[in-house]
CSV table of C-alpha atoms in Angstrom, one decimal:
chain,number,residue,atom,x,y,z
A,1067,UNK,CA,-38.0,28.7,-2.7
A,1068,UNK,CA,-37.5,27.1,-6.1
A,1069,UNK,CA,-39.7,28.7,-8.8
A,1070,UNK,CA,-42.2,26.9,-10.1
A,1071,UNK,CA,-43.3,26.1,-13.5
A,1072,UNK,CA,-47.0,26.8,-14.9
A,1073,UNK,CA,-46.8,23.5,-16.9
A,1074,UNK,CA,-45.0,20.4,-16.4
A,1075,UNK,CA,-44.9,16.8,-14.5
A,1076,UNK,CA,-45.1,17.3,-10.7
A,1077,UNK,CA,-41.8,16.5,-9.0
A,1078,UNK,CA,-41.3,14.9,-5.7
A,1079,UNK,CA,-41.8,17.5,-3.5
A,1080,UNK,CA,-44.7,18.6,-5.2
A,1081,UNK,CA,-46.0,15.5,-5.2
A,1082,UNK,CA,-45.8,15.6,-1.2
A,1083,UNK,CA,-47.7,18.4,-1.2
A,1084,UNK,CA,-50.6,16.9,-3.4
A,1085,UNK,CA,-50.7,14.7,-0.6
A,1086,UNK,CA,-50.5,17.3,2.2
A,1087,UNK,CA,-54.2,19.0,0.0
A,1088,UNK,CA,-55.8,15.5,-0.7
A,1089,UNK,CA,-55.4,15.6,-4.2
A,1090,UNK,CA,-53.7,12.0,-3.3
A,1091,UNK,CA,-55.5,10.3,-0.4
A,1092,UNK,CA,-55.5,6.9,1.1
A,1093,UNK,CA,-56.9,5.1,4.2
A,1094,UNK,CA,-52.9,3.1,4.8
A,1095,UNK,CA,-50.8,6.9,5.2
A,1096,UNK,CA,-48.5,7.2,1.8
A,1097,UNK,CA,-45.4,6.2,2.0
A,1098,UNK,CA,-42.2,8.1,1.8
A,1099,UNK,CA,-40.5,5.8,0.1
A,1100,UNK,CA,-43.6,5.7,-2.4
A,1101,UNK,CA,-42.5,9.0,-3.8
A,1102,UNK,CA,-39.5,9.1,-7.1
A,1103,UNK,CA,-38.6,11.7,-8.4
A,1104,UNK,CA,-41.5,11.9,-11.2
A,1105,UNK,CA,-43.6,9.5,-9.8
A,1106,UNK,CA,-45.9,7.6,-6.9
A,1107,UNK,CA,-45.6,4.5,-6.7
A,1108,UNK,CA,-49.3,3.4,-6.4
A,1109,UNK,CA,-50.4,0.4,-3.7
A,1110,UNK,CA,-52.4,-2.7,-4.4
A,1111,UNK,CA,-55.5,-3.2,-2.2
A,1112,UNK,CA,-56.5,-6.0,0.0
A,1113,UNK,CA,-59.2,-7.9,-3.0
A,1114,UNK,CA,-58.3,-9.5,-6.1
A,1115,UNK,CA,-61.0,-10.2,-8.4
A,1116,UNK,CA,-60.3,-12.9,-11.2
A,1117,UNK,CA,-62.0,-11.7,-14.2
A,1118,UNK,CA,-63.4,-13.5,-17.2
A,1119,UNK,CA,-61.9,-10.9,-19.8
A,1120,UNK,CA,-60.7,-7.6,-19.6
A,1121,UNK,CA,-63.1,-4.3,-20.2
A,1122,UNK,CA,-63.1,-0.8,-20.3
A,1123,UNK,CA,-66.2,1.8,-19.0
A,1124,UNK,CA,-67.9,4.0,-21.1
A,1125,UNK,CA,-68.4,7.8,-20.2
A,1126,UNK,CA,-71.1,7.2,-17.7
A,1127,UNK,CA,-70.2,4.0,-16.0
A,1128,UNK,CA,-68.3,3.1,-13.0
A,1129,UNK,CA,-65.7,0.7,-12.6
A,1130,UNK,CA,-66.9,-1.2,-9.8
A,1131,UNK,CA,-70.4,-1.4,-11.0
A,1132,UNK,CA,-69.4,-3.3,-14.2
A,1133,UNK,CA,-66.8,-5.5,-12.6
A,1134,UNK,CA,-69.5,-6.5,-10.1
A,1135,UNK,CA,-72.5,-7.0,-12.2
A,1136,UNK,CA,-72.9,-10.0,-14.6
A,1137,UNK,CA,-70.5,-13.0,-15.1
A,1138,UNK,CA,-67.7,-11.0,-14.9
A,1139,UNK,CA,-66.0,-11.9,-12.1
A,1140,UNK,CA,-64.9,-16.0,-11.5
A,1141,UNK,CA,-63.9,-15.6,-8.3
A,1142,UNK,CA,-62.1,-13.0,-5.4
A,1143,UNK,CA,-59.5,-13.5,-3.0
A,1144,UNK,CA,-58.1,-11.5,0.1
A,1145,UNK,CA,-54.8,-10.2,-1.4
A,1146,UNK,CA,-52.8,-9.9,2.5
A,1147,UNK,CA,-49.3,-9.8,3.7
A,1148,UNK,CA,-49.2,-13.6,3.1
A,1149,UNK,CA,-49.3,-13.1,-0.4
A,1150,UNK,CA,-51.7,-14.5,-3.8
A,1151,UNK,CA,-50.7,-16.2,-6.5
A,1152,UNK,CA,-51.5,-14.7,-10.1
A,1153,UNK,CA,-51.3,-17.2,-12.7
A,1154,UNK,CA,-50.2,-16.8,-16.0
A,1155,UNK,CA,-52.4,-15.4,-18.5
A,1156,UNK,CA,-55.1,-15.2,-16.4
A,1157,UNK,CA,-57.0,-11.4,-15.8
A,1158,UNK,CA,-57.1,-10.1,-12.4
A,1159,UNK,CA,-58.4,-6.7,-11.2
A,1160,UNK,CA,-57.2,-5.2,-8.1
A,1161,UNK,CA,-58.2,-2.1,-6.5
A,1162,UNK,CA,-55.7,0.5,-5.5
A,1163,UNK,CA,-55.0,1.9,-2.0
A,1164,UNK,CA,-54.7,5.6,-3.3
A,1165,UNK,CA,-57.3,7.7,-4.7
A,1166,UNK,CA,-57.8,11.1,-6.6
A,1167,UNK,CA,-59.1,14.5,-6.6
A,1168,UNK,CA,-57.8,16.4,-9.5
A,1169,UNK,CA,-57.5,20.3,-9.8
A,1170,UNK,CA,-58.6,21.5,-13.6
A,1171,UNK,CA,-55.9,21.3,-15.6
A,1172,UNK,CA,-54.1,18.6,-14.2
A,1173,UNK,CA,-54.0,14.8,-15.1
A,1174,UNK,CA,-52.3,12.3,-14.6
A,1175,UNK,CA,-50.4,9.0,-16.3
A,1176,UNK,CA,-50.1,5.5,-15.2
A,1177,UNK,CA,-47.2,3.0,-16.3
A,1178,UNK,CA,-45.8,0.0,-14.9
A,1179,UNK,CA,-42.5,0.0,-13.0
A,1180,UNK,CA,-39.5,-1.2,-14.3
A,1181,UNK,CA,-39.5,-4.5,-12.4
A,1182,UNK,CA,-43.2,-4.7,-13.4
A,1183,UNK,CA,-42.1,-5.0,-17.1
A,1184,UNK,CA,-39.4,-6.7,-17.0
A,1185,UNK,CA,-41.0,-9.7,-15.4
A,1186,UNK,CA,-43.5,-9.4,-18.3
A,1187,UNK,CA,-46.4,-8.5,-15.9
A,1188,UNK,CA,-48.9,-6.6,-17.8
A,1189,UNK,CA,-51.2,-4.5,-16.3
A,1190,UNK,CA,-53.4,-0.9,-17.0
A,1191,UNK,CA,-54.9,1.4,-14.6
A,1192,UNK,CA,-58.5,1.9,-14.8
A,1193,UNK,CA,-60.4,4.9,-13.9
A,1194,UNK,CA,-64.6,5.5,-13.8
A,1195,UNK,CA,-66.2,7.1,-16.8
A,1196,UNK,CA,-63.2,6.9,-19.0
A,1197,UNK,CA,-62.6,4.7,-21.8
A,1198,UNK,CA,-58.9,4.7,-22.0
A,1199,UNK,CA,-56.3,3.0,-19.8
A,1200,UNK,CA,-53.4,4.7,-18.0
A,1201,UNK,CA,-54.8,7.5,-18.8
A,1202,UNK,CA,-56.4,9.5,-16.0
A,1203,UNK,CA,-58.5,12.8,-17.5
A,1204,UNK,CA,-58.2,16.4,-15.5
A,1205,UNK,CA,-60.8,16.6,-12.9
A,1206,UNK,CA,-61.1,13.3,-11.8
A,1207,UNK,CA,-62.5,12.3,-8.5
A,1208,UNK,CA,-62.2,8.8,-7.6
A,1209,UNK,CA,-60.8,5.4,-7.1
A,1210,UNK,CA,-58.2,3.5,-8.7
A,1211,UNK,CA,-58.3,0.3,-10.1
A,1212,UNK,CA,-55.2,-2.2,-11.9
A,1213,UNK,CA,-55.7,-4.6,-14.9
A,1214,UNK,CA,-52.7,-7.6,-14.3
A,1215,UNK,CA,-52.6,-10.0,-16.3
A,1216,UNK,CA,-48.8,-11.8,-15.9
A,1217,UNK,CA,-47.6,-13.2,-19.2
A,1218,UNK,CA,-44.4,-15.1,-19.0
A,1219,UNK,CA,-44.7,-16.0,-15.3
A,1220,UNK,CA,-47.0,-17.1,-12.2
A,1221,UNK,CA,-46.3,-15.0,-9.7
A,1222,UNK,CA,-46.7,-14.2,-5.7
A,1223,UNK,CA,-48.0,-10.6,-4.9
A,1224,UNK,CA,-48.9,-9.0,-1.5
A,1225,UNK,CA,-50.9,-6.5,0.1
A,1226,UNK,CA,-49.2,-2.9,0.0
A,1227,UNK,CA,-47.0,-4.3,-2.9
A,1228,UNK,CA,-46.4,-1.5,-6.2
A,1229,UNK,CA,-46.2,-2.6,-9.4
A,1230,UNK,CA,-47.9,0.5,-11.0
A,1231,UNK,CA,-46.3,4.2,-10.7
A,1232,UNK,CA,-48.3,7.8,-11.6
A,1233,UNK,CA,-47.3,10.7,-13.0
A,1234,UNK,CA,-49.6,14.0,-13.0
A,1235,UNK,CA,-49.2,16.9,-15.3
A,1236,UNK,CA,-50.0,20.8,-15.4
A,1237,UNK,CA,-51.2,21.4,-18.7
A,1238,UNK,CA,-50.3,18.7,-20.6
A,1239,UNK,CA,-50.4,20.2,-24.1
A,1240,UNK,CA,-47.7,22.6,-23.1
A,1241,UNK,CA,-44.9,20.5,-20.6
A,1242,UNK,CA,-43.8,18.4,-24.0
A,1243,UNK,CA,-40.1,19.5,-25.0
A,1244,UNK,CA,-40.3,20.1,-28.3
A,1245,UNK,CA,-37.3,19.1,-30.7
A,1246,UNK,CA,-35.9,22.2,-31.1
A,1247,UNK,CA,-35.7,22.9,-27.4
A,1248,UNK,CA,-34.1,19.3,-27.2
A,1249,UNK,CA,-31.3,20.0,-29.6
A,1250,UNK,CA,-30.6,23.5,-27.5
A,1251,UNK,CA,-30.9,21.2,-24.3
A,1252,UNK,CA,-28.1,18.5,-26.3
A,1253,UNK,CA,-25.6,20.9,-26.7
A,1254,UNK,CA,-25.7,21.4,-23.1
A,1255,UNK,CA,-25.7,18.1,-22.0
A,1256,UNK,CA,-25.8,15.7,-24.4
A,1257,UNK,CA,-28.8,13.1,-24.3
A,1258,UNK,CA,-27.2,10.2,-26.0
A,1259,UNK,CA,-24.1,8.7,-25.7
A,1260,UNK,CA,-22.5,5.8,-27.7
A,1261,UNK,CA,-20.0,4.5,-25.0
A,1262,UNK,CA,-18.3,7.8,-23.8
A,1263,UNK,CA,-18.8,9.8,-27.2
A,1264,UNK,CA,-21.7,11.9,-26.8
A,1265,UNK,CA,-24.3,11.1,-30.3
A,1266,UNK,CA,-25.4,14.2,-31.9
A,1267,UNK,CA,-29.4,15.0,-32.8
A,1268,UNK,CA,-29.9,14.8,-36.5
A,1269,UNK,CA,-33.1,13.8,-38.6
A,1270,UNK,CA,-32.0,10.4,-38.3
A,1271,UNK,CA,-32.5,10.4,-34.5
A,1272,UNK,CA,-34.8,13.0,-33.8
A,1273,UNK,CA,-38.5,13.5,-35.3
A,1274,UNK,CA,-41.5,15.6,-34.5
A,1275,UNK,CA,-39.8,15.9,-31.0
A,1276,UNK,CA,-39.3,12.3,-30.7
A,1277,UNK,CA,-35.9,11.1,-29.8
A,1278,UNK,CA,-35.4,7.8,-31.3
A,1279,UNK,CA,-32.6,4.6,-30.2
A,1280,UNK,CA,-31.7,1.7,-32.1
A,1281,UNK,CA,-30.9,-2.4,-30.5
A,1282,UNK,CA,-27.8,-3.7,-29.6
A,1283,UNK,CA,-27.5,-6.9,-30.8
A,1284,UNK,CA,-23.6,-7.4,-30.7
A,1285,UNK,CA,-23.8,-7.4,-26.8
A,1286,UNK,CA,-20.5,-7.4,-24.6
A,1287,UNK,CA,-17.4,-9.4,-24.4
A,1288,UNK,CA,-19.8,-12.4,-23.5
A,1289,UNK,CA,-21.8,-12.2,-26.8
A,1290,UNK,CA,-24.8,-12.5,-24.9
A,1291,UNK,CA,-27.4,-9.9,-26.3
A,1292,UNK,CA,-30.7,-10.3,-23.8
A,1293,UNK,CA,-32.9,-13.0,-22.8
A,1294,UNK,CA,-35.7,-14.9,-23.4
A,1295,UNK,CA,-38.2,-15.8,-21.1
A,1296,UNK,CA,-39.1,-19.8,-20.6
A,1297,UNK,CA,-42.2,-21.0,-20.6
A,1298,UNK,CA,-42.1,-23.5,-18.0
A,1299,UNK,CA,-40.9,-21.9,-14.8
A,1300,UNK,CA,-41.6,-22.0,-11.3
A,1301,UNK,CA,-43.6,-19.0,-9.3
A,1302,UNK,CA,-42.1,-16.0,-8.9
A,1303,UNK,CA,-42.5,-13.8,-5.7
A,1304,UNK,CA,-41.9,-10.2,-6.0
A,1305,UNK,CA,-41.1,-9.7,-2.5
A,1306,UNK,CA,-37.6,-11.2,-3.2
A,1307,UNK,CA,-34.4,-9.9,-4.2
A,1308,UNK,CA,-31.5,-11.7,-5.6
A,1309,UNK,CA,-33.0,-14.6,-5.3
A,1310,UNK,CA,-33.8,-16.4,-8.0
A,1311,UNK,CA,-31.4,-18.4,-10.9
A,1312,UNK,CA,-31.8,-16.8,-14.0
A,1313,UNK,CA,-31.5,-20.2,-15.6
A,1314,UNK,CA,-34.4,-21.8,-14.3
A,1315,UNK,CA,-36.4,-18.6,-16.2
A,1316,UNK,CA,-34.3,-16.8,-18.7
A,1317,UNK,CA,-32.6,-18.0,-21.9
A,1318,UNK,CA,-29.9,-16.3,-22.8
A,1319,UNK,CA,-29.3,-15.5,-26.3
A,1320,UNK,CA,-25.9,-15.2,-28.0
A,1321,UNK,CA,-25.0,-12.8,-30.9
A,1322,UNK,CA,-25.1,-13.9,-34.6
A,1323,UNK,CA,-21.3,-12.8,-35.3
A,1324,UNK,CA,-21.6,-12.9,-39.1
A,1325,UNK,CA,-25.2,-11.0,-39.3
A,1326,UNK,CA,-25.7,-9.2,-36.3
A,1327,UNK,CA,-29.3,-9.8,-36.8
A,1328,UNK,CA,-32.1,-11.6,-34.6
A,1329,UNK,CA,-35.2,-13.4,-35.5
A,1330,UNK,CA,-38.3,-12.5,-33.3
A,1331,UNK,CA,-40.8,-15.7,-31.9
A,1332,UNK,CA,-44.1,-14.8,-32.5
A,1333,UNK,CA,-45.4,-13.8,-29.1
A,1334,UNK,CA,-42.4,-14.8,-27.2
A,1335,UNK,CA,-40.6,-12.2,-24.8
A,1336,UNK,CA,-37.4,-10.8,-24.8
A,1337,UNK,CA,-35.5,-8.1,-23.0
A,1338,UNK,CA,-32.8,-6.4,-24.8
A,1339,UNK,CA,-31.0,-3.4,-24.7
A,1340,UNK,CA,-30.3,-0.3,-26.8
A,1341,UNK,CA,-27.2,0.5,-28.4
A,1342,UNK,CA,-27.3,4.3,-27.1
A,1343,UNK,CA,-27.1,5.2,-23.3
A,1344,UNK,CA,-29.9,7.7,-22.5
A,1345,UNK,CA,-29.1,10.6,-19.9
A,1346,UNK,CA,-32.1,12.5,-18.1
A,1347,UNK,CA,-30.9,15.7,-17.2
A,1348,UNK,CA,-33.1,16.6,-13.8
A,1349,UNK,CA,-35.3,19.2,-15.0
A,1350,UNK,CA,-37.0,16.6,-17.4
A,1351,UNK,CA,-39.0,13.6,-17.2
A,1352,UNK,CA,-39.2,10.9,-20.2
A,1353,UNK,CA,-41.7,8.5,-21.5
A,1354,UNK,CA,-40.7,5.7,-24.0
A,1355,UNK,CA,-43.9,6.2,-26.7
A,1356,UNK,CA,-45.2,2.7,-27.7
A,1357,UNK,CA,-43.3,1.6,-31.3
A,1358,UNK,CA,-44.9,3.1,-34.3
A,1359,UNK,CA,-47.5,-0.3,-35.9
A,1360,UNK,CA,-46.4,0.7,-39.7
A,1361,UNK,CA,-42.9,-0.4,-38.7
A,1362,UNK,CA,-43.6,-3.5,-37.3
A,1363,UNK,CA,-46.0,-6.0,-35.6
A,1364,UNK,CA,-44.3,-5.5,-32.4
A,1365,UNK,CA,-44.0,-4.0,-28.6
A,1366,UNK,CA,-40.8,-2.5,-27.9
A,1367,UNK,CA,-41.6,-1.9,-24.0
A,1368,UNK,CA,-43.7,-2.1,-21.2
A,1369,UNK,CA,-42.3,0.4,-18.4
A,1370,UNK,CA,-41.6,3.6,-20.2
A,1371,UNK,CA,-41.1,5.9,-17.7
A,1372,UNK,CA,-37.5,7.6,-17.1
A,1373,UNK,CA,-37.0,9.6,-13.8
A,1374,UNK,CA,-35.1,12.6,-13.6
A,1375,UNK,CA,-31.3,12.0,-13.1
A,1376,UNK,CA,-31.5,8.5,-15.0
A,1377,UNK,CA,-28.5,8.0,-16.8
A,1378,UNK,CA,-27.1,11.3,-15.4
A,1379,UNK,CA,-27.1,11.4,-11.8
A,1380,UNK,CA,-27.3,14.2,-9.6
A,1381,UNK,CA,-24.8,16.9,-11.7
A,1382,UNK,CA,-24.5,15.0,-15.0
A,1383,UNK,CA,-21.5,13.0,-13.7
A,1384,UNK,CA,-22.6,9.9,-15.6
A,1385,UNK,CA,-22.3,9.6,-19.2
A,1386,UNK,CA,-25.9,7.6,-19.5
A,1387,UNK,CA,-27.4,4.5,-19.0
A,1388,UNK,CA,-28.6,1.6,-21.8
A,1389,UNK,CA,-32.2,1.4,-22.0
A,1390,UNK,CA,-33.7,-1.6,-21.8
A,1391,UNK,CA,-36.8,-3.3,-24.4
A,1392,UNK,CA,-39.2,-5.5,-23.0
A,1393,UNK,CA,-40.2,-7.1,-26.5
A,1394,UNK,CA,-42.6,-9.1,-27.6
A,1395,UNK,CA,-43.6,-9.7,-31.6
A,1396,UNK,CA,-46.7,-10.6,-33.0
A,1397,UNK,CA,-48.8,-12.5,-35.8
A,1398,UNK,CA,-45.3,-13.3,-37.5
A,1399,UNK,CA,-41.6,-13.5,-37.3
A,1400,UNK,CA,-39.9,-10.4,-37.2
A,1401,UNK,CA,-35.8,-9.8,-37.6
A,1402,UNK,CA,-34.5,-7.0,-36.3
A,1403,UNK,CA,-30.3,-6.0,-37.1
A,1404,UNK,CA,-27.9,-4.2,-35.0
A,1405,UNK,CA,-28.5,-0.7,-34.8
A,1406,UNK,CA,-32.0,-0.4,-36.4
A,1407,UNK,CA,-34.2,2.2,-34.3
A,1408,UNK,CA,-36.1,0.2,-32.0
A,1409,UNK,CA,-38.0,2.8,-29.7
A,1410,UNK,CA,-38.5,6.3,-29.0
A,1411,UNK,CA,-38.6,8.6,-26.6
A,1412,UNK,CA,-40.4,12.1,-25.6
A,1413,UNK,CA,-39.7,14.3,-23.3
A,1414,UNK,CA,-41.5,16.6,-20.7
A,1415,UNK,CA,-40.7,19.1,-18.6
A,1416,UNK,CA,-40.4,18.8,-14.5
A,1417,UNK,CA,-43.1,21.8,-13.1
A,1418,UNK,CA,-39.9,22.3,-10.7
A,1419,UNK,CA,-36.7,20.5,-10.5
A,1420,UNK,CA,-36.9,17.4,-7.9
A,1421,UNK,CA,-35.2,17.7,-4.6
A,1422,UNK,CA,-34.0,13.7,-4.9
A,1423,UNK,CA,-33.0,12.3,-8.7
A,1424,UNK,CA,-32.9,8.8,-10.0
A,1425,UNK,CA,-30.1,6.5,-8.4
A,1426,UNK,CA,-29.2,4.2,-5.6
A,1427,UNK,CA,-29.6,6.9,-3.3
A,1428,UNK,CA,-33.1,6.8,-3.3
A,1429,UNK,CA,-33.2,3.0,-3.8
A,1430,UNK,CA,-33.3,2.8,-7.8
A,1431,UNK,CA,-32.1,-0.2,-8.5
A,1432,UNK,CA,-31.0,0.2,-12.4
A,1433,UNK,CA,-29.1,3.3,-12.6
A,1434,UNK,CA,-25.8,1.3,-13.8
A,1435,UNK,CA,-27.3,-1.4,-15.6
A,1436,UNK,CA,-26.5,-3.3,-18.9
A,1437,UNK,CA,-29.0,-5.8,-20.0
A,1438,UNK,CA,-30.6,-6.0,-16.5
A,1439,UNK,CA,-33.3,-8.6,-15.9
A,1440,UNK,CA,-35.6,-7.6,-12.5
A,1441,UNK,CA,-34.0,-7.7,-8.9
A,1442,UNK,CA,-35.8,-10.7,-8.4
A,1443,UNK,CA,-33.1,-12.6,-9.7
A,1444,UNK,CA,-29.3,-13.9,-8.7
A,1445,UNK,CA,-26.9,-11.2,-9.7
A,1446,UNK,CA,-29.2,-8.4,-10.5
A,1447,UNK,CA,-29.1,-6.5,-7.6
């Protein structure tokens, strides 16, 4: 039996047995293919409720009761296998097929998934009596409810459909790596890579346990550097794969060879992609922490979570894996140049090291990717 951490994010098989105690229950049975490495993949529910604005309940409140009371809601809509359209920029509530019972000590994270993000979807768990999103307190006993609101697209969701994953946590305050246990971890296995050439930790990339990674904007040999999303483009349904032309959605956008440098839209979105590969070793888990306010009117990201095994596969064979930023600026225009730090990253520890790691052996679709846009579209697969 592998020994088991006091602190530290659940992995996947102890995730199963969270399940097995009901600490993780639902009325459809969970899923195998629900369960990553570091995470479940959490279900939407059969309602949709189309809400006037977004809100958050207090201490004593429930989620349901607010939602239901007042004006809130404009109208529902049975969310089934058929599918629903969510339209853009419009604020839907959806309740969530699994549920909680929390030990002490243990609580849990929410973040969108990686294809979630990337289609600029933006959503936030919600739980009762707790005035944050994605953020789900020890001890808590209840139902789960998702905040969507899609951005750059319309798009077609179903019954059953994940576009949220959870993380829970032992002890919280003590599963963080710090950054002197991440420069001992770097020099055995190095953590970021520039090509082949492993990048070593120094005060200019590492800070208060933070691990920080600049933009590429010189791209590859077809000087394209990421994409911008259009704003007149047909509905997308999540349900497909390879489907759609990235033309019709996504302009791409070329290098500026002289500068190196690009100008931000305000409130436009981009995806982009770091300069540095990132490699996960498997005992750790890693969370991309929203970009510092002081630095910028911006957001860097959207789906922050990094599995085990990203970037490193199963016995570090791989020599990591470009990150990529879901971007959007705002108020003003903002230029960002090649190799500025763009985002950061923490890491935590796994309570015990996960039977299955990130890769296309478990169906991860964006283990060897560049500038990837989501697998929705032709040539992304």
């Amino acid at each position: 039996m592998v020994e088991r951490s006091k602190s530290g994010v659940f992995s996947c098989q102890e995730l199963e047995r969270a399940i097995a105690r009901g600490v993780i229950s639902s009325d459809v049975k969970i899923a195998e293919a629900q369960i990553q490495p570091a995470s479940l993949d959490l279900r939407l529910g059969g309602k949709a409720y189309r809400l006037v604005s977004s809100f958050l309940p207090d201490k004593k409140q429930k989620v349901f009761n607010i939602f239901t009371s007042g004006k809130m809601i404009m109208y529902e809509h049975e969310l089934t296998d058929e599918g629903m359209v969510l339209e853009k920029n419009c604020v839907y509530l959806i309740p969530l097929m699994e549920r909680l019972d929390l030990p002490p000590d243990v609580g849990g994270k929410a973040n969108p998934k990686s294809t979630t993000g990337r289609l600029d979807i933006f959503t936030r768990v919600i739980t009762d009596r707790n005035p944050r999103f994605d953020e789900i307190p020890t001890e808590y006993k209840g139902e789960l409810f998702l905040e969507v609101m899609p951005r750059s697209f319309t798009v077609k969701v179903r019954k059953g459909q994940s576009l949220v994953q959870l993380r829970l946590r032992e002890n919280r305050e003590s599963c963080r790596v710090t950054g002197k246990q991440l420069k001992e971890l770097n020099k055995k296995t190095p953590l970021l890579y520039d090509g082949d050439r492993p990048v070593p930790l120094s005060k200019g990339n590492l800070s208060s346990g933070m691990l920080y990674m600049s933009v590429d904007l010189k791209g590859g040999e077809d000087g394209i550097i990421g994409y911008k999303s259009k704003r007149n483009s047909q509905v997308v349904d999540l349900k497909e794969k390879n489907y759609y032309n990235m033309e019709e959605f996504w302009e791409p956008i070329k290098r500026n060879s002289k500068e190196n440098t690009l100008i931000l839209e305000p409130e436009e979105f981009y995806i982009l992609g770091s300069k540095e590969s990132i490699s996960i070793p498997v005992g750790c888990a890693a969370d991309m922490a929203p970009y510092e306010a002081g630095s910028g009117e911006l957001r860097t990201h959207y789906a922050g979570f990094f599995d085990p095994g990203f970037g490193y596969g199963t016995d570090g064979e791989l020599k990591g894996t470009k990150a990529v930023l879901e971007v959007r600026a705002h108020d003003v225009p903002f230029m960002l140049a090649h190799g500025q730090s763009f985002c950061n990253l923490y890491f935590e520890k796994m309570s015990e090291v996960p039977e299955k790691v990130y890769g296309p052996k478990i169906g991860s679709s964006y283990q060897y990717q560049g500038i990837a846009l989501s697998k929705q579209f032709k040539g992304k697969e």
